[in-house]
PDB file of C-alpha atoms in Angstrom:
ATOM      1  CA  MET M 207     231.948  82.358 -69.107  1.00 55.00           C
ATOM      2  CA  ASN M 208     234.109  83.202 -66.093  1.00 72.00           C
ATOM      3  CA  ALA M 209     235.707  80.310 -64.247  1.00 86.00           C
ATOM      4  CA  ILE M 210     235.289  79.734 -60.519  1.00 93.00           C
ATOM      5  CA  ALA M 211     238.508  80.797 -58.773  1.00 95.00           C
ATOM      6  CA  ALA M 212     237.320  80.865 -55.155  1.00 97.00           C
ATOM      7  CA  ILE M 213     234.510  79.153 -53.255  1.00 98.00           C
ATOM      8  CA  MET M 214     233.583  80.060 -49.688  1.00 98.00           C
ATOM      9  CA  VAL M 215     231.788  77.474 -47.552  1.00 98.00           C
ATOM     10  CA  VAL M 216     230.070  78.655 -44.385  1.00 97.00           C
ATOM     11  CA  MET M 217     230.812  75.806 -42.010  1.00 96.00           C
ATOM     12  CA  ASP M 218     228.242  74.295 -39.683  1.00 92.00           C
ATOM     13  CA  PRO M 219     228.807  75.521 -36.081  1.00 91.00           C
ATOM     14  CA  ALA M 220     229.139  71.896 -34.964  1.00 91.00           C
ATOM     15  CA  LEU M 221     231.689  71.343 -37.762  1.00 92.00           C
ATOM     16  CA  ARG M 222     229.631  68.545 -39.273  1.00 91.00           C
ATOM     17  CA  ARG M 223     230.540  67.420 -42.776  1.00 92.00           C
ATOM     18  CA  ASN M 224     227.263  68.585 -44.261  1.00 94.00           C
ATOM     19  CA  ALA M 225     225.815  69.056 -47.747  1.00 95.00           C
ATOM     20  CA  ALA M 226     227.322  72.532 -48.185  1.00 96.00           C
ATOM     21  CA  LEU M 227     230.800  71.192 -47.465  1.00 97.00           C
ATOM     22  CA  ARG M 228     230.339  68.225 -49.790  1.00 97.00           C
ATOM     23  CA  ARG M 229     229.179  70.484 -52.598  1.00 97.00           C
ATOM     24  CA  GLY M 230     231.993  72.975 -52.047  1.00 97.00           C
ATOM     25  CA  ILE M 231     234.587  70.193 -52.129  1.00 97.00           C
ATOM     26  CA  GLU M 232     233.242  68.696 -55.331  1.00 97.00           C
ATOM     27  CA  LEU M 233     232.911  72.019 -57.155  1.00 97.00           C
ATOM     28  CA  ALA M 234     236.410  73.044 -56.038  1.00 97.00           C
ATOM     29  CA  ARG M 235     237.834  69.723 -57.167  1.00 96.00           C
ATOM     30  CA  ARG M 236     236.259  70.033 -60.607  1.00 96.00           C
ATOM     31  CA  SER M 237     236.973  73.736 -61.126  1.00 95.00           C
ATOM     32  CA  GLY M 238     240.407  73.981 -59.505  1.00 95.00           C
ATOM     33  CA  ALA M 239     239.098  76.790 -57.264  1.00 96.00           C
ATOM     34  CA  VAL M 240     240.528  77.557 -53.844  1.00 97.00           C
ATOM     35  CA  LEU M 241     238.111  76.307 -51.202  1.00 98.00           C
ATOM     36  CA  HIS M 242     237.777  78.716 -48.262  1.00 98.00           C
ATOM     37  CA  LEU M 243     236.322  77.005 -45.196  1.00 97.00           C
ATOM     38  CA  TYR M 244     235.095  79.574 -42.679  1.00 97.00           C
ATOM     39  CA  LEU M 245     233.559  78.968 -39.293  1.00 97.00           C
ATOM     40  CA  PHE M 246     231.669  81.967 -37.895  1.00 96.00           C
ATOM     41  CA  ASP M 247     231.128  81.429 -34.189  1.00 93.00           C
ATOM     42  CA  HIS M 248     231.251  82.952 -30.721  1.00 90.00           C
ATOM     43  CA  ASP M 249     230.795  81.982 -27.090  1.00 88.00           C
ATOM     44  CA  PRO M 250     227.690  83.734 -25.689  1.00 87.00           C
ATOM     45  CA  MET M 251     229.094  83.593 -22.163  1.00 84.00           C
ATOM     46  CA  ILE M 252     232.257  85.433 -23.188  1.00 83.00           C
ATOM     47  CA  GLN M 253     230.160  87.855 -25.191  1.00 74.00           C
ATOM     48  CA  ILE M 254     227.852  88.629 -22.263  1.00 72.00           C
ATOM     49  CA  TYR M 255     230.253  88.665 -19.336  1.00 67.00           C
ATOM     50  CA  GLY M 256     233.379  89.673 -21.219  1.00 64.00           C
ATOM     51  CA  GLU M 257     232.328  93.306 -21.101  1.00 66.00           C
ATOM     52  CA  ASP M 258     233.193  93.268 -17.389  1.00 63.00           C
ATOM     53  CA  LEU M 259     236.723  92.002 -18.085  1.00 67.00           C
ATOM     54  CA  GLU M 260     239.692  94.143 -18.969  1.00 75.00           C
ATOM     55  CA  GLU M 261     240.535  94.071 -22.667  1.00 75.00           C
ATOM     56  CA  GLY M 262     243.593  91.829 -22.352  1.00 81.00           C
ATOM     57  CA  VAL M 263     241.682  89.127 -20.463  1.00 84.00           C
ATOM     58  CA  ARG M 264     238.726  89.352 -22.836  1.00 82.00           C
ATOM     59  CA  ARG M 265     241.002  89.081 -25.861  1.00 84.00           C
ATOM     60  CA  ALA M 266     242.802  86.062 -24.377  1.00 88.00           C
ATOM     61  CA  ALA M 267     239.482  84.286 -23.725  1.00 87.00           C
ATOM     62  CA  ILE M 268     238.276  84.913 -27.264  1.00 89.00           C
ATOM     63  CA  THR M 269     241.608  83.886 -28.800  1.00 90.00           C
ATOM     64  CA  HIS M 270     241.564  80.642 -26.791  1.00 92.00           C
ATOM     65  CA  PHE M 271     238.024  79.908 -28.002  1.00 92.00           C
ATOM     66  CA  LEU M 272     238.968  80.595 -31.637  1.00 93.00           C
ATOM     67  CA  ASP M 273     242.156  78.510 -31.449  1.00 93.00           C
ATOM     68  CA  GLN M 274     240.275  75.482 -30.138  1.00 94.00           C
ATOM     69  CA  ARG M 275     237.764  75.706 -32.961  1.00 94.00           C
ATOM     70  CA  LEU M 276     240.525  76.292 -35.501  1.00 95.00           C
ATOM     71  CA  GLN M 277     242.273  73.065 -34.494  1.00 95.00           C
ATOM     72  CA  ARG M 278     239.160  71.092 -35.381  1.00 96.00           C
ATOM     73  CA  LEU M 279     238.648  73.042 -38.609  1.00 96.00           C
ATOM     74  CA  ASN M 280     242.293  72.489 -39.608  1.00 96.00           C
ATOM     75  CA  ALA M 281     241.771  68.735 -39.265  1.00 97.00           C
ATOM     76  CA  ILE M 282     238.850  68.906 -41.717  1.00 97.00           C
ATOM     77  CA  ALA M 283     240.856  71.113 -44.091  1.00 97.00           C
ATOM     78  CA  ALA M 284     243.785  68.676 -44.034  1.00 97.00           C
ATOM     79  CA  GLU M 285     241.459  65.821 -44.904  1.00 96.00           C
ATOM     80  CA  VAL M 286     239.985  67.798 -47.807  1.00 97.00           C
ATOM     81  CA  ALA M 287     243.439  68.858 -49.034  1.00 97.00           C
ATOM     82  CA  SER M 288     244.564  65.231 -49.108  1.00 96.00           C
ATOM     83  CA  GLY M 289     242.062  64.762 -51.929  1.00 93.00           C
ATOM     84  CA  GLY M 290     243.880  67.302 -54.101  1.00 94.00           C
ATOM     85  CA  VAL M 291     241.767  70.378 -53.296  1.00 96.00           C
ATOM     86  CA  ARG M 292     243.462  73.671 -52.414  1.00 97.00           C
ATOM     87  CA  VAL M 293     242.066  74.724 -49.044  1.00 97.00           C
ATOM     88  CA  GLU M 294     242.292  77.764 -46.783  1.00 96.00           C
ATOM     89  CA  CYS M 295     240.409  78.054 -43.505  1.00 95.00           C
ATOM     90  CA  ASP M 296     239.819  80.297 -40.514  1.00 94.00           C
ATOM     91  CA  VAL M 297     237.513  80.822 -37.558  1.00 95.00           C
ATOM     92  CA  VAL M 298     235.918  84.248 -37.129  1.00 94.00           C
ATOM     93  CA  TRP M 299     234.554  85.667 -33.875  1.00 92.00           C
ATOM     94  CA  ALA M 300     231.054  86.544 -35.041  1.00 92.00           C
ATOM     95  CA  PRO M 301     228.358  87.653 -32.578  1.00 91.00           C
ATOM     96  CA  ALA M 302     226.640  89.198 -35.648  1.00 92.00           C
ATOM     97  CA  THR M 303     227.034  86.210 -37.960  1.00 94.00           C
ATOM     98  CA  HIS M 304     225.537  87.678 -41.128  1.00 93.00           C
ATOM     99  CA  GLN M 305     227.736  90.765 -40.888  1.00 94.00           C
ATOM    100  CA  ALA M 306     230.862  88.645 -40.513  1.00 95.00           C
ATOM    101  CA  ILE M 307     229.928  86.452 -43.502  1.00 96.00           C
ATOM    102  CA  VAL M 308     229.304  89.502 -45.697  1.00 95.00           C
ATOM    103  CA  ALA M 309     232.605  91.067 -44.591  1.00 94.00           C
ATOM    104  CA  ARG M 310     234.589  87.912 -45.356  1.00 94.00           C
ATOM    105  CA  ALA M 311     232.912  87.582 -48.757  1.00 95.00           C
ATOM    106  CA  ILE M 312     234.065  91.112 -49.572  1.00 93.00           C
ATOM    107  CA  ASP M 313     237.598  90.290 -48.403  1.00 92.00           C
ATOM    108  CA  ILE M 314     238.163  87.103 -50.417  1.00 93.00           C
ATOM    109  CA  ARG M 315     235.868  87.873 -53.384  1.00 94.00           C
ATOM    110  CA  PRO M 316     234.565  84.338 -53.996  1.00 96.00           C
ATOM    111  CA  GLU M 317     232.528  83.631 -57.094  1.00 95.00           C
ATOM    112  CA  LEU M 318     230.333  81.423 -54.930  1.00 96.00           C
ATOM    113  CA  VAL M 319     229.307  81.234 -51.256  1.00 98.00           C
ATOM    114  CA  ILE M 320     227.715  77.961 -50.116  1.00 97.00           C
ATOM    115  CA  LYS M 321     225.772  77.375 -46.902  1.00 96.00           C
ATOM    116  CA  ASN M 322     223.430  74.733 -45.558  1.00 94.00           C
ATOM    117  CA  VAL M 323     219.875  75.887 -44.961  1.00 87.00           C
ATOM    118  CA  ASP M 324     219.026  76.084 -41.284  1.00 77.00           C
ATOM    119  CA  GLU M 325     215.895  73.938 -41.393  1.00 68.00           C
ATOM    120  CA  SER M 326     214.927  74.500 -37.768  1.00 67.00           C
ATOM    121  CA  ALA M 327     212.954  77.686 -38.396  1.00 58.00           C
ATOM    122  CA  PRO M 328     210.252  78.349 -35.751  1.00 56.00           C
ATOM    123  CA  HIS M 329     206.637  77.783 -36.729  1.00 47.00           C
ATOM    124  CA  GLY M 330     205.398  80.543 -39.015  1.00 45.00           C
ATOM    125  CA  LEU M 331     208.816  81.345 -40.480  1.00 47.00           C
ATOM    126  CA  LEU M 332     210.021  80.040 -43.828  1.00 56.00           C
ATOM    127  CA  LEU M 333     213.693  80.589 -43.009  1.00 67.00           C
ATOM    128  CA  ARG M 334     215.858  81.292 -40.002  1.00 77.00           C
ATOM    129  CA  PRO M 335     216.841  84.976 -39.772  1.00 81.00           C
ATOM    130  CA  ILE M 336     220.474  84.235 -40.726  1.00 88.00           C
ATOM    131  CA  ASP M 337     219.508  82.691 -44.097  1.00 87.00           C
ATOM    132  CA  TRP M 338     216.942  85.411 -44.739  1.00 83.00           C
ATOM    133  CA  LYS M 339     219.626  88.079 -44.191  1.00 86.00           C
ATOM    134  CA  LEU M 340     222.255  86.327 -46.303  1.00 90.00           C
ATOM    135  CA  LEU M 341     219.913  86.014 -49.277  1.00 86.00           C
ATOM    136  CA  ARG M 342     219.590  89.791 -49.253  1.00 84.00           C
ATOM    137  CA  LEU M 343     223.051  90.951 -48.236  1.00 89.00           C
ATOM    138  CA  VAL M 344     225.853  88.667 -49.441  1.00 91.00           C
ATOM    139  CA  PRO M 345     227.522  90.452 -52.408  1.00 91.00           C
ATOM    140  CA  ALA M 346     228.295  87.216 -54.260  1.00 93.00           C
ATOM    141  CA  ASP M 347     226.371  84.316 -55.750  1.00 94.00           C
ATOM    142  CA  LEU M 348     224.907  82.485 -52.743  1.00 95.00           C
ATOM    143  CA  MET M 349     223.933  78.818 -52.857  1.00 96.00           C
ATOM    144  CA  LEU M 350     221.714  77.597 -50.020  1.00 93.00           C
ATOM    145  CA  VAL M 351     221.462  73.806 -49.926  1.00 93.00           C
ATOM    146  CA  HIS M 352     219.242  71.411 -48.026  1.00 90.00           C
ATOM    147  CA  GLY M 353     220.684  68.825 -45.691  1.00 89.00           C
ATOM    148  CA  ASP M 354     219.849  65.881 -47.962  1.00 89.00           C
ATOM    149  CA  SER M 355     221.145  67.471 -51.176  1.00 92.00           C
ATOM    150  CA  GLY M 356     223.607  65.559 -53.318  1.00 90.00           C
ATOM    151  CA  ALA M 357     227.201  66.561 -53.933  1.00 92.00           C
ATOM    152  CA  LEU M 358     226.203  68.222 -57.211  1.00 95.00           C
ATOM    153  CA  PRO M 359     222.980  69.407 -58.849  1.00 95.00           C
ATOM    154  CA  ARG M 360     221.943  67.452 -61.923  1.00 95.00           C
ATOM    155  CA  ARG M 361     219.237  69.697 -63.390  1.00 95.00           C
ATOM    156  CA  ILE M 362     219.179  73.478 -62.980  1.00 96.00           C
ATOM    157  CA  VAL M 363     216.390  75.972 -63.680  1.00 95.00           C
ATOM    158  CA  ALA M 364     217.509  79.562 -64.311  1.00 94.00           C
ATOM    159  CA  ALA M 365     214.526  81.849 -63.695  1.00 90.00           C
ATOM    160  CA  VAL M 366     214.593  85.211 -65.483  1.00 89.00           C
ATOM    161  CA  ASP M 367     212.143  88.096 -65.686  1.00 85.00           C
ATOM    162  CA  THR M 368     212.303  89.700 -69.120  1.00 80.00           C
ATOM    163  CA  CYS M 369     209.157  91.805 -68.702  1.00 74.00           C
ATOM    164  CA  ASP M 370     210.209  94.049 -65.803  1.00 59.00           C
ATOM    165  CA  SER M 371     213.338  96.081 -66.408  1.00 56.00           C
ATOM    166  CA  ALA M 372     213.042  97.699 -62.957  1.00 49.00           C
ATOM    167  CA  THR M 373     213.250  94.555 -60.818  1.00 52.00           C
ATOM    168  CA  HIS M 374     215.243  92.439 -63.274  1.00 54.00           C
ATOM    169  CA  PRO M 375     217.343  94.594 -65.613  1.00 59.00           C
ATOM    170  CA  ALA M 376     219.050  92.911 -68.577  1.00 72.00           C
ATOM    171  CA  PRO M 377     222.456  92.635 -66.820  1.00 81.00           C
ATOM    172  CA  LEU M 378     220.810  90.769 -63.926  1.00 85.00           C
ATOM    173  CA  ASN M 379     219.003  88.322 -66.222  1.00 87.00           C
ATOM    174  CA  GLU M 380     222.268  87.662 -68.021  1.00 89.00           C
ATOM    175  CA  ALA M 381     224.074  87.234 -64.690  1.00 90.00           C
ATOM    176  CA  VAL M 382     221.497  84.637 -63.581  1.00 90.00           C
ATOM    177  CA  VAL M 383     222.061  82.592 -66.711  1.00 91.00           C
ATOM    178  CA  ARG M 384     225.851  82.929 -66.484  1.00 91.00           C
ATOM    179  CA  GLY M 385     225.795  81.897 -62.829  1.00 93.00           C
ATOM    180  CA  ALA M 386     223.637  78.868 -63.597  1.00 94.00           C
ATOM    181  CA  LEU M 387     225.780  77.930 -66.600  1.00 93.00           C
ATOM    182  CA  ARG M 388     228.934  78.194 -64.500  1.00 93.00           C
ATOM    183  CA  ILE M 389     227.576  75.736 -61.938  1.00 95.00           C
ATOM    184  CA  GLY M 390     226.165  73.540 -64.686  1.00 94.00           C
ATOM    185  CA  ARG M 391     229.485  73.422 -66.461  1.00 93.00           C
ATOM    186  CA  TYR M 392     231.357  71.942 -63.492  1.00 95.00           C
ATOM    187  CA  ALA M 393     228.448  69.820 -62.283  1.00 95.00           C
ATOM    188  CA  GLU M 394     227.728  68.548 -65.813  1.00 94.00           C
ATOM    189  CA  ALA M 395     224.124  69.501 -65.131  1.00 95.00           C
ATOM    190  CA  GLU M 396     221.269  70.107 -67.558  1.00 94.00           C
ATOM    191  CA  LEU M 397     220.178  73.749 -67.710  1.00 95.00           C
ATOM    192  CA  HIS M 398     216.634  74.981 -68.350  1.00 95.00           C
ATOM    193  CA  LEU M 399     215.574  78.623 -68.769  1.00 95.00           C
ATOM    194  CA  ALA M 400     212.200  79.628 -67.322  1.00 93.00           C
ATOM    195  CA  HIS M 401     210.115  82.777 -67.180  1.00 90.00           C
ATOM    196  CA  VAL M 402     206.746  83.364 -65.527  1.00 87.00           C
ATOM    197  CA  ALA M 403     204.432  85.567 -67.605  1.00 80.00           C
ATOM    198  CA  PRO M 404     202.634  88.562 -66.077  1.00 70.00           C
ATOM    199  CA  TYR M 405     199.841  87.187 -63.925  1.00 67.00           C
ATOM    200  CA  ILE M 406     196.437  88.552 -62.995  1.00 65.00           C
ATOM    201  CA  PRO M 407     194.251  86.359 -60.764  1.00 60.00           C
ATOM    202  CA  ALA M 408     190.913  85.138 -62.075  1.00 57.00           C
ATOM    203  CA  GLY M 409     188.377  87.927 -61.922  1.00 58.00           C
ATOM    204  CA  GLY M 410     191.067  90.565 -61.779  1.00 58.00           C
ATOM    205  CA  LEU M 411     190.109  92.143 -65.134  1.00 57.00           C
ATOM    206  CA  VAL M 412     186.959  94.241 -65.124  1.00 56.00           C
ATOM    207  CA  ASP M 413     186.311  94.859 -68.816  1.00 66.00           C
ATOM    208  CA  SER M 414     187.271  93.739 -72.330  1.00 67.00           C
ATOM    209  CA  ARG M 415     189.671  96.649 -72.848  1.00 68.00           C
ATOM    210  CA  MET M 416     191.716  95.597 -69.840  1.00 66.00           C
ATOM    211  CA  GLN M 417     191.638  91.995 -71.070  1.00 67.00           C
ATOM    212  CA  LEU M 418     192.980  93.064 -74.464  1.00 69.00           C
ATOM    213  CA  SER M 419     195.678  95.173 -72.838  1.00 70.00           C
ATOM    214  CA  TYR M 420     196.701  92.235 -70.655  1.00 70.00           C
ATOM    215  CA  GLU M 421     196.854  89.864 -73.635  1.00 74.00           C
ATOM    216  CA  THR M 422     198.984  92.377 -75.552  1.00 78.00           C
ATOM    217  CA  MET M 423     201.327  92.684 -72.584  1.00 78.00           C
ATOM    218  CA  VAL M 424     201.716  88.899 -72.418  1.00 79.00           C
ATOM    219  CA  GLU M 425     202.433  88.691 -76.161  1.00 83.00           C
ATOM    220  CA  ARG M 426     205.180  91.297 -75.806  1.00 84.00           C
ATOM    221  CA  ASP M 427     206.555  89.446 -72.826  1.00 83.00           C
ATOM    222  CA  VAL M 428     206.689  86.156 -74.714  1.00 84.00           C
ATOM    223  CA  ALA M 429     208.519  87.864 -77.590  1.00 86.00           C
ATOM    224  CA  ALA M 430     211.012  89.482 -75.185  1.00 86.00           C
ATOM    225  CA  PHE M 431     211.701  86.137 -73.502  1.00 87.00           C
ATOM    226  CA  ARG M 432     212.289  84.450 -76.861  1.00 88.00           C
ATOM    227  CA  ARG M 433     214.690  87.206 -77.950  1.00 88.00           C
ATOM    228  CA  PHE M 434     216.571  86.912 -74.667  1.00 88.00           C
ATOM    229  CA  ALA M 435     216.906  83.139 -74.984  1.00 87.00           C
ATOM    230  CA  GLN M 436     217.962  83.328 -78.624  1.00 86.00           C
ATOM    231  CA  GLY M 437     220.585  85.948 -77.762  1.00 86.00           C
ATOM    232  CA  LEU M 438     222.130  83.491 -75.291  1.00 83.00           C
ATOM    233  CA  GLN M 439     221.736  80.588 -77.734  1.00 83.00           C
ATOM    234  CA  VAL M 440     219.611  78.558 -75.340  1.00 85.00           C
ATOM    235  CA  PRO M 441     217.970  75.651 -77.240  1.00 88.00           C
ATOM    236  CA  GLY M 442     214.244  76.051 -77.726  1.00 86.00           C
ATOM    237  CA  ASP M 443     213.402  72.824 -75.911  1.00 90.00           C
ATOM    238  CA  ARG M 444     215.176  74.157 -72.808  1.00 92.00           C
ATOM    239  CA  CYS M 445     213.149  77.421 -72.730  1.00 92.00           C
ATOM    240  CA  HIS M 446     209.908  77.384 -70.772  1.00 93.00           C
ATOM    241  CA  MET M 447     207.221  80.068 -70.586  1.00 90.00           C
ATOM    242  CA  LEU M 448     205.176  79.609 -67.423  1.00 89.00           C
ATOM    243  CA  SER M 449     202.090  81.340 -66.048  1.00 84.00           C
ATOM    244  CA  GLY M 450     200.595  81.852 -62.621  1.00 81.00           C
ATOM    245  CA  GLU M 451     201.950  83.096 -59.304  1.00 81.00           C
ATOM    246  CA  THR M 452     205.751  83.231 -59.574  1.00 82.00           C
ATOM    247  CA  ALA M 453     206.891  81.054 -56.663  1.00 83.00           C
ATOM    248  CA  THR M 454     204.171  78.449 -57.180  1.00 86.00           C
ATOM    249  CA  SER M 455     204.771  78.217 -60.937  1.00 88.00           C
ATOM    250  CA  LEU M 456     208.525  77.799 -60.553  1.00 89.00           C
ATOM    251  CA  LYS M 457     208.081  75.266 -57.747  1.00 89.00           C
ATOM    252  CA  ASP M 458     205.619  73.155 -59.764  1.00 91.00           C
ATOM    253  CA  PHE M 459     207.704  73.332 -62.945  1.00 93.00           C
ATOM    254  CA  SER M 460     210.896  72.363 -61.120  1.00 92.00           C
ATOM    255  CA  GLY M 461     209.094  69.394 -59.643  1.00 91.00           C
ATOM    256  CA  ARG M 462     207.834  68.258 -63.032  1.00 94.00           C
ATOM    257  CA  ILE M 463     211.264  68.191 -64.629  1.00 94.00           C
ATOM    258  CA  GLY M 464     213.111  66.987 -61.536  1.00 93.00           C
ATOM    259  CA  ALA M 465     215.283  70.079 -61.067  1.00 94.00           C
ATOM    260  CA  ASP M 466     217.351  70.211 -57.896  1.00 92.00           C
ATOM    261  CA  LEU M 467     218.700  73.787 -58.142  1.00 95.00           C
ATOM    262  CA  LEU M 468     216.838  77.031 -58.875  1.00 93.00           C
ATOM    263  CA  ALA M 469     218.875  80.072 -59.958  1.00 93.00           C
ATOM    264  CA  ILE M 470     217.179  83.418 -59.403  1.00 89.00           C
ATOM    265  CA  GLY M 471     218.332  87.037 -59.432  1.00 85.00           C
ATOM    266  CA  SER M 472     218.421  89.755 -56.808  1.00 71.00           C
ATOM    267  CA  VAL M 473     218.971  93.504 -56.799  1.00 58.00           C
ATOM    268  CA  TYR M 474     219.747  95.316 -53.553  1.00 47.00           C
ATOM    269  CA  ARG M 475     216.713  96.922 -51.925  1.00 50.00           C
ATOM    270  CA  SER M 476     216.066  98.948 -48.810  1.00 45.00           C
ATOM    271  CA  ALA M 477     214.495  97.175 -45.843  1.00 44.00           C
ATOM    272  CA  TRP M 478     211.081  98.667 -46.671  1.00 35.00           C
ATOM    273  CA  ASP M 479     211.266  97.576 -50.329  1.00 41.00           C
ATOM    274  CA  ARG M 480     212.241  94.059 -49.266  1.00 41.00           C
ATOM    275  CA  PHE M 481     209.253  93.925 -46.914  1.00 36.00           C
ATOM    276  CA  MET M 482     206.832  95.130 -49.563  1.00 31.00           C
ATOM    277  CA  LEU M 483     208.142  92.907 -52.368  1.00 37.00           C
ATOM    278  CA  GLY M 484     207.529  89.618 -50.557  1.00 42.00           C
ATOM    279  CA  THR M 485     209.543  86.446 -50.206  1.00 58.00           C
ATOM    280  CA  THR M 486     209.740  84.579 -53.509  1.00 67.00           C
ATOM    281  CA  ALA M 487     213.193  83.160 -52.779  1.00 67.00           C
ATOM    282  CA  GLU M 488     212.207  82.095 -49.267  1.00 67.00           C
ATOM    283  CA  GLN M 489     209.066  80.395 -50.551  1.00 71.00           C
ATOM    284  CA  LEU M 490     210.991  78.527 -53.216  1.00 73.00           C
ATOM    285  CA  LEU M 491     213.659  77.418 -50.774  1.00 69.00           C
ATOM    286  CA  ALA M 492     211.308  76.355 -48.020  1.00 67.00           C
ATOM    287  CA  GLU M 493     208.436  74.895 -50.049  1.00 69.00           C
ATOM    288  CA  SER M 494     209.990  73.482 -53.212  1.00 68.00           C
ATOM    289  CA  GLY M 495     212.582  71.241 -51.559  1.00 76.00           C
ATOM    290  CA  ARG M 496     215.112  72.517 -54.120  1.00 85.00           C
ATOM    291  CA  ASP M 497     218.347  74.332 -53.456  1.00 92.00           C
ATOM    292  CA  ILE M 498     218.598  78.024 -54.371  1.00 91.00           C
ATOM    293  CA  LEU M 499     221.342  79.878 -56.210  1.00 94.00           C
ATOM    294  CA  MET M 500     220.787  83.580 -55.536  1.00 91.00           C
ATOM    295  CA  VAL M 501     222.650  85.607 -58.172  1.00 90.00           C
ATOM    296  CA  LYS M 502     223.298  89.268 -57.425  1.00 86.00           C
ATOM    297  CA  GLU M 503     223.201  92.162 -59.863  1.00 82.00           C
ATOM    298  CA  PRO M 504     226.642  93.389 -61.053  1.00 80.00           C
ATOM    299  CA  GLU M 505     226.359  96.616 -58.995  1.00 82.00           C
ATOM    300  CA  PHE M 506     225.033  94.923 -55.874  1.00 83.00           C
ATOM    301  CA  GLU M 507     227.968  95.743 -53.588  1.00 84.00           C
ATOM    302  CA  SER M 508     227.996  99.404 -54.621  1.00 85.00           C
ATOM    303  CA  ALA M 509     224.295  99.709 -53.810  1.00 81.00           C
ATOM    304  CA  LEU M 510     224.814  97.891 -50.511  1.00 83.00           C
ATOM    305  CA  ARG M 511     227.549 100.315 -49.455  1.00 86.00           C
ATOM    306  CA  HIS M 512     225.107 103.220 -49.650  1.00 83.00           C
ATOM    307  CA  HIS M 513     223.069 101.658 -46.847  1.00 83.00           C
ATOM    308  CA  VAL M 514     225.541  99.611 -44.783  1.00 85.00           C
ATOM    309  CA  ASP M 515     228.890 100.475 -43.185  1.00 87.00           C
ATOM    310  CA  LEU M 516     230.749  97.514 -44.665  1.00 86.00           C
ATOM    311  CA  ASP M 517     234.122  98.804 -43.477  1.00 87.00           C
ATOM    312  CA  ALA M 518     232.905  98.657 -39.871  1.00 89.00           C
ATOM    313  CA  TRP M 519     231.669  95.101 -40.415  1.00 88.00           C
ATOM    314  CA  ARG M 520     235.053  94.157 -41.833  1.00 84.00           C
ATOM    315  CA  GLN M 521     236.986  95.696 -38.945  1.00 84.00           C
ATOM    316  CA  ALA M 522     234.831  93.787 -36.477  1.00 83.00           C
ATOM    317  CA  THR M 523     235.815  90.464 -38.054  1.00 84.00           C
ATOM    318  CA  LEU M 524     239.529  91.353 -37.883  1.00 78.00           C
ATOM    319  CA  ARG M 525     239.520  92.556 -34.279  1.00 73.00           C
ATOM    320  CA  TYR M 526     240.672  89.254 -32.786  1.00 71.00           C
ATOM    321  CA  ARG M 527     242.863  88.111 -35.669  1.00 63.00           C
ATOM    322  CA  GLY M 528     246.214  89.676 -36.515  1.00 50.00           C
TER     323      GLY M 528
END
């Protein structure tokens, strides 16, 4: 299992010492990782009216804004470093916050990015747009934590899908378990492996032949899940076969065993695919009250580069630094 060498914490715009910062500090302290504290911010007034200023004046205004914020961030970093944690920090001018976060994650290659959930989503939305975008675009394991979360998780559920090689190929399932084990190792947390069997709502089968086919499919799925768990040497009493709608089943199971972190996997998809496939992660995060560890497939960044100009995003974050 790979160690954690770098952790990136997305700082609260108000620079509050929130749950994400507490968790990043504790995981860095236990793992020996470098803790990267990044504040992604901008002044809307400079952004709007700065276009009318000559470049030198605009740059000076932005640099002044960043320097003021950096002074406050440096004070937090110094406090954290006094506890024996290696810390690096910076403030990034980020009118497009999600793009700047993705670009910085590519630059520093953290094993883990941690951010507080923005729990002020408007009525009808499960998540704020920034969290929704980060779940889908950050090319690193992303941990979204609630404001009242503890410094460390104590019980983790790693959710895998061993029946669908298209949405959850074997490398992704293995990555989910490795990511959960890595957090569990430093948090000294209990790990459980869960899988939700193929589900057809009541009344969804029209004849006995379809019923038999469905039962056969479930039997194969159970066998595949058991083989997967045995291959990773997960104890039988920590392996759980669930049934029902995916998000609801995982939410209910996590509540029963008192889990406080759910690890799930993600492959990169186009915007249309993401729309059609629904919002399992968002539902779990918003409705379960548990934190989410979103683990990305090994080739996630390569797939992302086919659809996004990551070099342009990176250059935008460096424009007012260096």
